[in-house]
Coordinates of C-alpha atoms in Angstrom, one line a residue:
Chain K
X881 CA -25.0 17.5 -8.9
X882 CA -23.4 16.9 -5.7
X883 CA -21.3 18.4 -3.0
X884 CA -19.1 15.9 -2.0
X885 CA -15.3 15.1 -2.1
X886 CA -15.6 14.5 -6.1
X887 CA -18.5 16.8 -6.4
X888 CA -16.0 19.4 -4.9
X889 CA -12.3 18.2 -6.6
X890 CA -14.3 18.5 -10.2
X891 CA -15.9 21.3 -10.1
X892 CA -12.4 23.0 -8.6
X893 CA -10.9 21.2 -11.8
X894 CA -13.0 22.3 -14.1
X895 CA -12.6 26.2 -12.9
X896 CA -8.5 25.4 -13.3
X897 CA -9.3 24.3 -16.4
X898 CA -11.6 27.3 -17.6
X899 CA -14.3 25.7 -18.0
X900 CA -17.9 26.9 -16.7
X901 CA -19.8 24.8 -14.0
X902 CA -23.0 26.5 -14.5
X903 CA -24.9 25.2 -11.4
X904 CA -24.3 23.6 -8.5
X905 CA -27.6 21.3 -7.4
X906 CA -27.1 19.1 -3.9
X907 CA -30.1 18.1 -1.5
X908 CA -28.4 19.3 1.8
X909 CA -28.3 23.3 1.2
X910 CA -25.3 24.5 3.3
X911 CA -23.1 22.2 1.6
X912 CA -24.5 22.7 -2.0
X913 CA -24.5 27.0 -1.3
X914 CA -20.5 26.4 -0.1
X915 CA -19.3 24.6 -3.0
X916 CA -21.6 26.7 -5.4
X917 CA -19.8 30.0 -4.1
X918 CA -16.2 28.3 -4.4
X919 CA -17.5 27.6 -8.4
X920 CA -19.3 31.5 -8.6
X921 CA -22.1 29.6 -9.8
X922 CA -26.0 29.2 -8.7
X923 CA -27.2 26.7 -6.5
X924 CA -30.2 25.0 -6.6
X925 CA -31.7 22.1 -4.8
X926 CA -34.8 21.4 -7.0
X927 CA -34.3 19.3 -9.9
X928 CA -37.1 21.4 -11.6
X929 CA -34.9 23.9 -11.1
X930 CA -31.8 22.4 -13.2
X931 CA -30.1 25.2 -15.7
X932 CA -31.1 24.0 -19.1
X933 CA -28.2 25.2 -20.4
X934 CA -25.7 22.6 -19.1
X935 CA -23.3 20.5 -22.3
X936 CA -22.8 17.6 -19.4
X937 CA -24.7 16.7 -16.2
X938 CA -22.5 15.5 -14.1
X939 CA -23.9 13.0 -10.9
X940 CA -21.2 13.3 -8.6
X941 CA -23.1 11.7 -5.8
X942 CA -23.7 8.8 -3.5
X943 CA -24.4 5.4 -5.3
X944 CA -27.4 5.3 -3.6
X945 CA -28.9 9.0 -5.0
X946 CA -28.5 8.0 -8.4
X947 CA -31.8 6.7 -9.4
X948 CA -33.9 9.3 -7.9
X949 CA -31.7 12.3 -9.6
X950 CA -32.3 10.1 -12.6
X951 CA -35.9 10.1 -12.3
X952 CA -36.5 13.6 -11.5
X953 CA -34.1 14.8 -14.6
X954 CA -36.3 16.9 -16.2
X955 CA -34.7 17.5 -19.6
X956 CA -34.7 15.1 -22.5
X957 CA -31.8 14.7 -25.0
X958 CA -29.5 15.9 -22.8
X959 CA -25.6 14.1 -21.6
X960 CA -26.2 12.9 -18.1
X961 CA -23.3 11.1 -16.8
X962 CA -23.1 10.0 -13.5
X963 CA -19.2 9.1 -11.7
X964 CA -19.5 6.0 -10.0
X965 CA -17.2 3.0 -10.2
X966 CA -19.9 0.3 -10.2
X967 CA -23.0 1.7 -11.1
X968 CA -23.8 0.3 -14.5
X969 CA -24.5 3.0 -17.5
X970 CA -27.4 1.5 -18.5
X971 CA -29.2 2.6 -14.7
X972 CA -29.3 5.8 -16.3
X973 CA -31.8 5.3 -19.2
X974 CA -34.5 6.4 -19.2
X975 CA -36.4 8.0 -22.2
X976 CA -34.7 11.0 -24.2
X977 CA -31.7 10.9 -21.8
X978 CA -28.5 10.3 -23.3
X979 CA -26.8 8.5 -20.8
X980 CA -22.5 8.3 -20.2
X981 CA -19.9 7.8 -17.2
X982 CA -17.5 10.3 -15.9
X983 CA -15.2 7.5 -13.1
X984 CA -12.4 9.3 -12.2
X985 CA -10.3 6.2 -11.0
X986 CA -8.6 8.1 -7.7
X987 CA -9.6 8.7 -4.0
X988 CA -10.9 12.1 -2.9
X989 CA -10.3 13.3 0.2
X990 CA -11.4 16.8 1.6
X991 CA -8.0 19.6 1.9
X992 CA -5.9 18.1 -0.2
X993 CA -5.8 18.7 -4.1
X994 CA -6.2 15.8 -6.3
X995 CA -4.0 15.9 -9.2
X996 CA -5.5 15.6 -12.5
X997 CA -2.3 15.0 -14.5
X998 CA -2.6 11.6 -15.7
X999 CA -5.3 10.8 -13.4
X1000 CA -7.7 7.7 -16.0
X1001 CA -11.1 8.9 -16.3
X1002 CA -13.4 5.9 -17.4
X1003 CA -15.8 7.0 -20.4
X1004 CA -18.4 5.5 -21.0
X1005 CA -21.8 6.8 -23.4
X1006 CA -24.2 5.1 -25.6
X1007 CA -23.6 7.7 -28.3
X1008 CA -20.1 8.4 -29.7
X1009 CA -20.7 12.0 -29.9
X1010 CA -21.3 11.8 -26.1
X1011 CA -18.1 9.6 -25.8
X1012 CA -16.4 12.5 -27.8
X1013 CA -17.9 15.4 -25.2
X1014 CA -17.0 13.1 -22.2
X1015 CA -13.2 13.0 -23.9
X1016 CA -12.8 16.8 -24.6
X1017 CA -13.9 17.1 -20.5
X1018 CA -11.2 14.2 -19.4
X1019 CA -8.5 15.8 -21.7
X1020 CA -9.2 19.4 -20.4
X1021 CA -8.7 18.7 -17.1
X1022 CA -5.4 16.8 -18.2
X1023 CA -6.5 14.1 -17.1
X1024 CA -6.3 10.1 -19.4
X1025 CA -9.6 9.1 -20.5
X1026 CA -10.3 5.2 -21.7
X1027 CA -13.7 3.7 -22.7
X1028 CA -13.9 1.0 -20.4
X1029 CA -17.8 -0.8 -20.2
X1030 CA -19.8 -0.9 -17.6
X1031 CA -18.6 -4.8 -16.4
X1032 CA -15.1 -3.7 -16.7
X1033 CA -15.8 -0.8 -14.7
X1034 CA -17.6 -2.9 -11.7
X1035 CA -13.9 -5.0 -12.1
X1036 CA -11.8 -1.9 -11.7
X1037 CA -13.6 -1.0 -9.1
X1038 CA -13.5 -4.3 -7.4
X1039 CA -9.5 -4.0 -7.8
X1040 CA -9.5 -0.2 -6.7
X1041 CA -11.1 -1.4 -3.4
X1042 CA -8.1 -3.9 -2.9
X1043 CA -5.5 -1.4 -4.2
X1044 CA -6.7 1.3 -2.3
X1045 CA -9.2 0.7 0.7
X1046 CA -7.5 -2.7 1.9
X1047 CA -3.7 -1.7 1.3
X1048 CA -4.5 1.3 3.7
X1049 CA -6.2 -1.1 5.6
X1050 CA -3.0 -3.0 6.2
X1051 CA -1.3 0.4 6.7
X1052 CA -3.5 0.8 9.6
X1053 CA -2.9 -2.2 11.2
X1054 CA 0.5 -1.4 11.0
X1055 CA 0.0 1.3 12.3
X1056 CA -2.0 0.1 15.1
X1057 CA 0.5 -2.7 16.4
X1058 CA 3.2 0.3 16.2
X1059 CA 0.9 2.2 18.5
X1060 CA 0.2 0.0 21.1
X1061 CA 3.8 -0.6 21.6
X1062 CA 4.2 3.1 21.8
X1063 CA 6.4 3.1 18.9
X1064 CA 6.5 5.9 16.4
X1065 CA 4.9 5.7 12.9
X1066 CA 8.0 7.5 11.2
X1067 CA 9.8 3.7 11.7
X1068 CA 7.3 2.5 8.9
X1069 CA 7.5 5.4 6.7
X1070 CA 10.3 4.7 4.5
X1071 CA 8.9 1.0 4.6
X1072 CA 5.4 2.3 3.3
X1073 CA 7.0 4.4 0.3
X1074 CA 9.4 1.6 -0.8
X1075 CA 6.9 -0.7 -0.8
X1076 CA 4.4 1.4 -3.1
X1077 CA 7.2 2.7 -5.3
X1078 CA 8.8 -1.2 -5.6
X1079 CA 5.2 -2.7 -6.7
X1080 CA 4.6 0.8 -9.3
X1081 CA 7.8 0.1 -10.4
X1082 CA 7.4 -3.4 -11.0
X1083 CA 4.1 -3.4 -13.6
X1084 CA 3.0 -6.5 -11.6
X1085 CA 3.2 -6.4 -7.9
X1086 CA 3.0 -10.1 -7.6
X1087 CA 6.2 -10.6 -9.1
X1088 CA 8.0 -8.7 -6.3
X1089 CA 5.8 -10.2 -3.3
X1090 CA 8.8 -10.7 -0.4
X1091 CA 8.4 -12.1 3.2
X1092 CA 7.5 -15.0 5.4
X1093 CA 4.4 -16.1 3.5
X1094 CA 6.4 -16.0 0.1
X1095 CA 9.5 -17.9 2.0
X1096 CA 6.9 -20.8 3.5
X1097 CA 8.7 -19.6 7.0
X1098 CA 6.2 -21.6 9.1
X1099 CA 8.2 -20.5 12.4
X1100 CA 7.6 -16.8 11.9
X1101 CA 4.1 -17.1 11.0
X1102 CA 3.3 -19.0 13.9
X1103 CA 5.0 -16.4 16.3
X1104 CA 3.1 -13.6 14.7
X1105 CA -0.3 -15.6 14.8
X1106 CA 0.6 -15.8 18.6
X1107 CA 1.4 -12.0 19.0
X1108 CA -1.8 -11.3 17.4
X1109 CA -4.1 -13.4 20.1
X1110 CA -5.5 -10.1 21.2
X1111 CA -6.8 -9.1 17.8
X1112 CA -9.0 -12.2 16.8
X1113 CA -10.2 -10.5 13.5
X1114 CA -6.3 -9.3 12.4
X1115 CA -5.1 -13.1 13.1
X1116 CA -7.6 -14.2 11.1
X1117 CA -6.6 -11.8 8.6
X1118 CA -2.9 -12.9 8.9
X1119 CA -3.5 -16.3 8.3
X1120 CA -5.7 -15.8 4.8
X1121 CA -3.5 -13.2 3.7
X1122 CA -0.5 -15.8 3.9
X1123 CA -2.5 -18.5 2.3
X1124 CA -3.1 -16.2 -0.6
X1125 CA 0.3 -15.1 -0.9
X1126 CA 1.0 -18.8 -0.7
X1127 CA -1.3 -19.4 -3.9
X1128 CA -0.8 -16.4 -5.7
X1129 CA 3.2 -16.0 -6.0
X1130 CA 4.7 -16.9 -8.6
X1131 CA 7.5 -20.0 -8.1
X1132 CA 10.1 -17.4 -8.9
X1133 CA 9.9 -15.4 -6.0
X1134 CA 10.4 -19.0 -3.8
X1135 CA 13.8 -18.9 -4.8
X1136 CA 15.0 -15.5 -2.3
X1137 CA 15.5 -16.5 1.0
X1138 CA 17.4 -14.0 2.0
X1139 CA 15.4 -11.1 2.2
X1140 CA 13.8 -10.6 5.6
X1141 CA 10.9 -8.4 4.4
Chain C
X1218 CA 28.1 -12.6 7.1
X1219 CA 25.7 -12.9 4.3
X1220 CA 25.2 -12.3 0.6
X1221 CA 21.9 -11.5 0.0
X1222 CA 20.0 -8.7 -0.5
X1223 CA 20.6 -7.2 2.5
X1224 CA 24.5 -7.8 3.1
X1225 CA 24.8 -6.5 -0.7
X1226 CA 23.2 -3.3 -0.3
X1227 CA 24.8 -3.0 3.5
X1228 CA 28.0 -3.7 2.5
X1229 CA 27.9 -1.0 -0.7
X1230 CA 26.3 1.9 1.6
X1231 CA 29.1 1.5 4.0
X1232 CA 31.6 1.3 0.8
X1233 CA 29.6 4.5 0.2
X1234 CA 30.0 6.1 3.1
X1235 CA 33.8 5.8 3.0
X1236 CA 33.7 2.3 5.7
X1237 CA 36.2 -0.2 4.9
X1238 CA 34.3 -3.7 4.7
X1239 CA 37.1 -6.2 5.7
X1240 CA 35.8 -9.4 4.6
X1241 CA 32.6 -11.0 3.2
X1242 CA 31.8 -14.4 4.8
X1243 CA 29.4 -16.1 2.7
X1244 CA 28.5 -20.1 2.4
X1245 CA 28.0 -20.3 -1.3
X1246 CA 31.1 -19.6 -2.5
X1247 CA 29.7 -18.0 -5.8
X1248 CA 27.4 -15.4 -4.2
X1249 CA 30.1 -14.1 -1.7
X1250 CA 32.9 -13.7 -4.1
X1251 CA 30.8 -12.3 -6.3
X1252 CA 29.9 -9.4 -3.2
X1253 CA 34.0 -9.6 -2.2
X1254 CA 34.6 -7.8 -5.5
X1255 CA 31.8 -5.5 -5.5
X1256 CA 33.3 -4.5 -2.1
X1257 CA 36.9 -4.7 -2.9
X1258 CA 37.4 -7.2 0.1
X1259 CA 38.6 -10.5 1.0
X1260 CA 36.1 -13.6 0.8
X1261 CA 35.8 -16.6 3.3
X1262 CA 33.4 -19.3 3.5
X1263 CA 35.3 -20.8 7.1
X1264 CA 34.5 -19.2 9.8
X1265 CA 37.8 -20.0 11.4
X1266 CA 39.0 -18.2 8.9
X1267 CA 37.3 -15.0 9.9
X1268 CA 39.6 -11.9 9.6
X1269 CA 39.9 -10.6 13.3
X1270 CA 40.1 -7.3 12.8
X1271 CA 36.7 -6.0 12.5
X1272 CA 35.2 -3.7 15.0
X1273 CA 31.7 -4.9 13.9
X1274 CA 30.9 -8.5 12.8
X1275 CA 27.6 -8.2 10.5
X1276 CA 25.2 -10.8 9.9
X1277 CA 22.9 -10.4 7.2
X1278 CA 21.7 -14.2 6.5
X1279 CA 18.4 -15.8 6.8
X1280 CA 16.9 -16.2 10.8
X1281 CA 17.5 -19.9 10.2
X1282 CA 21.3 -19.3 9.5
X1283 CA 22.3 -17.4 12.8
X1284 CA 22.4 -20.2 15.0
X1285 CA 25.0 -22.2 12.9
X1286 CA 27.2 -18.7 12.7
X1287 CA 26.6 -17.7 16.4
X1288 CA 27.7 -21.6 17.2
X1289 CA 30.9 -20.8 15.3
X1290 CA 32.0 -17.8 15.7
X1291 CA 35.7 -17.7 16.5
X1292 CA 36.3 -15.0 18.7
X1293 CA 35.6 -13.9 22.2
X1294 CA 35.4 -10.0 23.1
X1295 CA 34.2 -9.1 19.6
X1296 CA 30.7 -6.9 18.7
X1297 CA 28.7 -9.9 16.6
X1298 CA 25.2 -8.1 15.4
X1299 CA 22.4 -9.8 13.3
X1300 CA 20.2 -7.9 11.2
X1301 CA 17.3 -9.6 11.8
X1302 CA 13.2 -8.5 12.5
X1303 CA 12.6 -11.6 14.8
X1304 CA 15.2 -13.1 15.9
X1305 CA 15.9 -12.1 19.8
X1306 CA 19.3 -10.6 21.0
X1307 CA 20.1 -13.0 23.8
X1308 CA 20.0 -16.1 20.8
X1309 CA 23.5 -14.2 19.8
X1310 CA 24.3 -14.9 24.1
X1311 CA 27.7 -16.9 23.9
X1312 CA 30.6 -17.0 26.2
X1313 CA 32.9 -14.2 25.8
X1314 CA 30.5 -12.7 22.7
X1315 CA 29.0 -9.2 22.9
X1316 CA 25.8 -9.2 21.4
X1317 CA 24.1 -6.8 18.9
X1318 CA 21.3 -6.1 16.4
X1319 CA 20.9 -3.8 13.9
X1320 CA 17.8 -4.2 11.7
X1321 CA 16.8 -2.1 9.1
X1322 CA 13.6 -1.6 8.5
X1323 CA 13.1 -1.6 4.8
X1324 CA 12.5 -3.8 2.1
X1325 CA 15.3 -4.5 -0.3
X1326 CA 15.7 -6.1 -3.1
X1327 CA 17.8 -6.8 -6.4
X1328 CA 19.4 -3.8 -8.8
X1329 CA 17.3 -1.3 -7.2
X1330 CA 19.3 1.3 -5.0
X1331 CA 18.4 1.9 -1.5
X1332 CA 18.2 5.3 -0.1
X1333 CA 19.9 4.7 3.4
X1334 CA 18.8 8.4 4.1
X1335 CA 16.5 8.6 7.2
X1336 CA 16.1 4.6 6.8
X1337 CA 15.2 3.4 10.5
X1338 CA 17.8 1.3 11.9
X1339 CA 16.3 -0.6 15.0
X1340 CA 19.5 -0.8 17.5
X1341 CA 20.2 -3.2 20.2
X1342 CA 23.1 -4.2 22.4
X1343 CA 23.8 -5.4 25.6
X1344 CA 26.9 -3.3 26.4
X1345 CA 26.6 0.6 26.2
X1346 CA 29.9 0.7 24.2
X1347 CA 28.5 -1.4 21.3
X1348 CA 25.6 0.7 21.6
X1349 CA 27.5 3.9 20.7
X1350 CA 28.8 1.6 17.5
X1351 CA 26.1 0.4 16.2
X1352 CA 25.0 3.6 16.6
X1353 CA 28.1 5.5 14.8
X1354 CA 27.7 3.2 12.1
X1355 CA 23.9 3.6 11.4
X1356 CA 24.6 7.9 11.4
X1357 CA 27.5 6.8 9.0
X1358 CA 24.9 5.4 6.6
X1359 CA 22.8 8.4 6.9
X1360 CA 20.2 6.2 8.7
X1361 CA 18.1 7.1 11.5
X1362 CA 19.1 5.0 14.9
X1363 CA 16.4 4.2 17.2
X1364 CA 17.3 1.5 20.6
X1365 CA 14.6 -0.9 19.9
X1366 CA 14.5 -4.0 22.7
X1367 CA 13.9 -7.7 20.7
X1368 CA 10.1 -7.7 22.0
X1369 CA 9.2 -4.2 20.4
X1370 CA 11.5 -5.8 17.3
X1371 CA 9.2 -8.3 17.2
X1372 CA 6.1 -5.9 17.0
X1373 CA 8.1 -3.8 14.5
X1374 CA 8.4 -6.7 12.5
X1375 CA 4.8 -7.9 12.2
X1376 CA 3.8 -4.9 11.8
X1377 CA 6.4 -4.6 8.5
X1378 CA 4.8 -7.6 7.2
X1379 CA 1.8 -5.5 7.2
X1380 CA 3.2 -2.8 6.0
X1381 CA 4.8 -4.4 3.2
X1382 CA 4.0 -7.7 2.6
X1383 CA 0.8 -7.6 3.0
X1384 CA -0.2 -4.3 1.3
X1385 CA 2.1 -5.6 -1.8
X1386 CA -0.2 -8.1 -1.8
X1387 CA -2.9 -6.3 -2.1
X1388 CA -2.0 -4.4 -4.8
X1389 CA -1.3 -7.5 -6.9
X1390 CA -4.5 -9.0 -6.5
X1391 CA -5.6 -5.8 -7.4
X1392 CA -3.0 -5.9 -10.9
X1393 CA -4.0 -9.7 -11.2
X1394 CA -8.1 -8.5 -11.4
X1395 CA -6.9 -6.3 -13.7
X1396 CA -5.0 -8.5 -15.9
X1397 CA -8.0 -11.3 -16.2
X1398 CA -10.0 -8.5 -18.5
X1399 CA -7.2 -7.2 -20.0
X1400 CA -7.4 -4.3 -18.4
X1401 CA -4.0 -2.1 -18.1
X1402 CA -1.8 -1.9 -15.2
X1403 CA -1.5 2.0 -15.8
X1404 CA -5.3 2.4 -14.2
X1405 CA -4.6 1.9 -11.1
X1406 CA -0.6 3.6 -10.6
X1407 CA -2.0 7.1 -9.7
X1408 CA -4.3 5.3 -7.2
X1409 CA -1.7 3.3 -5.5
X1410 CA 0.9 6.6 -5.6
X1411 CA -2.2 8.6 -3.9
X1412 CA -3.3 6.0 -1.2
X1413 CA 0.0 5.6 0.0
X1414 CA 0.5 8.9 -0.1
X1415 CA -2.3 9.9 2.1
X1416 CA -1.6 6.8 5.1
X1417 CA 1.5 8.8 5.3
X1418 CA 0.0 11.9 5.3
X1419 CA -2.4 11.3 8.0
X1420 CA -0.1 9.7 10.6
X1421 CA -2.9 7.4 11.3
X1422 CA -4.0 5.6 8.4
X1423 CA -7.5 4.4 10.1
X1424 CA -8.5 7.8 10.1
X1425 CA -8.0 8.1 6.3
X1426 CA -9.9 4.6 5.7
X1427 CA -12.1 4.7 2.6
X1428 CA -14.7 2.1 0.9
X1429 CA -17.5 0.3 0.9
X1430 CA -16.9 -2.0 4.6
X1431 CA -16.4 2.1 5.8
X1432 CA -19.9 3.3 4.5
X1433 CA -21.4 -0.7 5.8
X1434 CA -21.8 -0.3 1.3
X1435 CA -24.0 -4.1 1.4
X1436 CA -25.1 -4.2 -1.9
X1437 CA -21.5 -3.5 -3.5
X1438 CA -19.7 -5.6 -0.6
X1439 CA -22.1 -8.7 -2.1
X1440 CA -22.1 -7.6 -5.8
X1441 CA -18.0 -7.8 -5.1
X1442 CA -18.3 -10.9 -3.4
X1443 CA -20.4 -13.0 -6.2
X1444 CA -17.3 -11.3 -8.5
X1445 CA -14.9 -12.8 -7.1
X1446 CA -16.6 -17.1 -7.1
X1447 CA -13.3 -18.1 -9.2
X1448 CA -11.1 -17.4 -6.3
X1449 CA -12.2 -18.7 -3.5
X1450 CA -8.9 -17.2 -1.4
X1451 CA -9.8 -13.3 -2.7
X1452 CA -13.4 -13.8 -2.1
X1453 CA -12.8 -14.6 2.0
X1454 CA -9.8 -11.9 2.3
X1455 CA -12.5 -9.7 0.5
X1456 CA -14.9 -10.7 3.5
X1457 CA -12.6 -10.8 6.3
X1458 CA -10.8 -7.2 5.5
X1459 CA -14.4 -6.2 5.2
X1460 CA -15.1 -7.2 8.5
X1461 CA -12.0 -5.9 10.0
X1462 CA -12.3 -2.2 8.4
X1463 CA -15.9 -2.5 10.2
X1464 CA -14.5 -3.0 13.3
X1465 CA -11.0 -1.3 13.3
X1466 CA -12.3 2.6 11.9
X1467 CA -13.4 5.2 14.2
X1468 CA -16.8 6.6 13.9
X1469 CA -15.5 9.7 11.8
X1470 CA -14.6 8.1 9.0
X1471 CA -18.5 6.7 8.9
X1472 CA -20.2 9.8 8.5
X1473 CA -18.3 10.6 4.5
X1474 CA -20.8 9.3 2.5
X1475 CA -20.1 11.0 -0.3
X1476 CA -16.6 9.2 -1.7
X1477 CA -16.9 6.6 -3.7
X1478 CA -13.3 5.1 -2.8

């Protein structure tokens, strides 16, 4: 169920992988016909109409949907999972249905293939044959599954907005000053990769935080706060981000003043 | 001129690149004979004492540090060339000196190589000649030169601590969430490797800008918010990058409704 960007990456997983996607259901047609004849699979945009022959229902869709597909599910005992990152498991009960999380932890975009290898799917059922089924799906797409609960979910999602949506966030303010300077992007490239590959490597990101913030370099900070006059919002943003920085470094890091960035 | 992380990993890419290094000058006599070896060089730690035969004199200290150095500095007639972000070329203007910057743009740190291939090197000089040698010695490196004046340096700069600093940041409140419910580090790596991957991708991260403040999400912005009451400093970063996302994305970005990160 669904026709989005996960809709789409899963169902073009689970073909990789051999499995069958039996049906493709979504409420906008032309979207829900397109992904169904990348599957070779029927489309349907009734519930009534859902093939009764599915092992998994899968709800890759908008928050939001969830609780009317959930409603209008018209089969009891079967595994309806749904693959949001902070939707709880238990919005899904309802009587007869057996209810479980599919949360691939990755973003989706549309034209570029997600890879599965490694990617931590975060299972979740109320029944551990379910937990099993959910497994066998995660593993066949090569992909490492972990039960995590529903609260730990919401927390990994919470993180996975900072990791992912604000860190590109900061890319694009970057990016931004860059462009109205007329400077190329390629200058921050190698920075950007560094950067990602330093905090990977490091296990804990904190422990390799560098720059003024980190080096109490009042001067600098107050320069920057100046250049930014223009952008009220990214000032702002520049002065909590060093007060967190301040807060959250650990002592250790104090101690290198040499490094510029 | 320097010891840190910076003068070491300069000085061993131009041992590298078959460059003789004359002479490490270094306050801390520990530090800089410690680099003198490395290099197979003399050490110093008086600047009258300076061996005079260098075509380029390198500074690679801390933005507070230039001053004392520029102040001095021995020799008139001689290429002297910080490697700073923010520090200005005319604060190298003495009598007699001619002034130079060359600033990498990249993040170094400790027992981690750097890979000097295609690395930006922001130029700057006030005499043609010195121009060409900055520049010879940046294509020596296998670096990419770009003439970059002190006020686009500057811009370059903040934008770095974006870039690095502050997205580094982000990723370790993201590890530090994690790490309050024992969750493991390894959930979020392909996420990190994958966002990072796309800003670059795109050219223009904005236009690659995910989440909840993208899809005006209020229910999980609040839910997020109430999660993060123990830290007061995540919970207004949370709120301001919110806000900034809102106002920073184009319109295209708004109408994917569909992916959850």
């Amino acid at each position: 169920m669904g026709a989005g960007h996960v809709a789409t990456h899963l169902g073009l997983a689970m073909r990789q992988a051999g499995l069958e996607v039996l049906q493709v259901y979504n409420r906008t047609a032309r979207r829900g016909q397109e992904l169904a004849e990348m599957l070779g699979c029927t489309y349907t945009r009734q519930m009534q109409d859902l093939h009764p022959g599915a092992d998994i229902y899968l709800m890759a869709v908008s928050d939001d949907a969830i609780p009317d597909l959930v409603s209008t599910f018209p089969f009891s005992d079967r595994l309806l999972a749904h693959t949001s990152g902070s939707v709880p498991m238990n919005a899904l009960m309802k009587a007869g249905i057996r209810a479980g999380v599919f949360y691939p932890l990755q973003t989706f975009s549309a034209g570029h293939a997600v890879d599965w290898n490694g990617l931590p799917l975060c299972l979740e059922a109320n029944k551990a044959d379910d937990m099993q089924g959910l497994r066998d799906l995660a593993v066949a797409l090569g992909a490492s599954p972990y039960e995590v609960h529903s609260d730990d979910r919401k927390a990994l999602h919470l993180a996975a907005v900072f990791a992912c949506n604000f860190s590109n966030h900061m890319f694009a303010i970057a990016a931004e000053i860059l462009k109205e300077k007329d400077l190329p992007f390629e200058l921050i490239r190698p920075l950007m990769a560094e950067t990602t590959r330093k905090a990977l490597e490091s296990g804990r990101p904190a422990r390799v935080q560098t720059g003024p913030a980190v080096r109490s370099n009042r001067a600098i900070m107050k320069e920057h706060a100046n250049m930014l006059q223009a952008h009220p919002l990214w000032k702002r943003l520049y002065s909590s981000l060093s007060d967190s920085i301040a807060q959250t470094t650990t002592a250790r890091n104090k101690s290198h003043t040499h490094d510029e960035l």
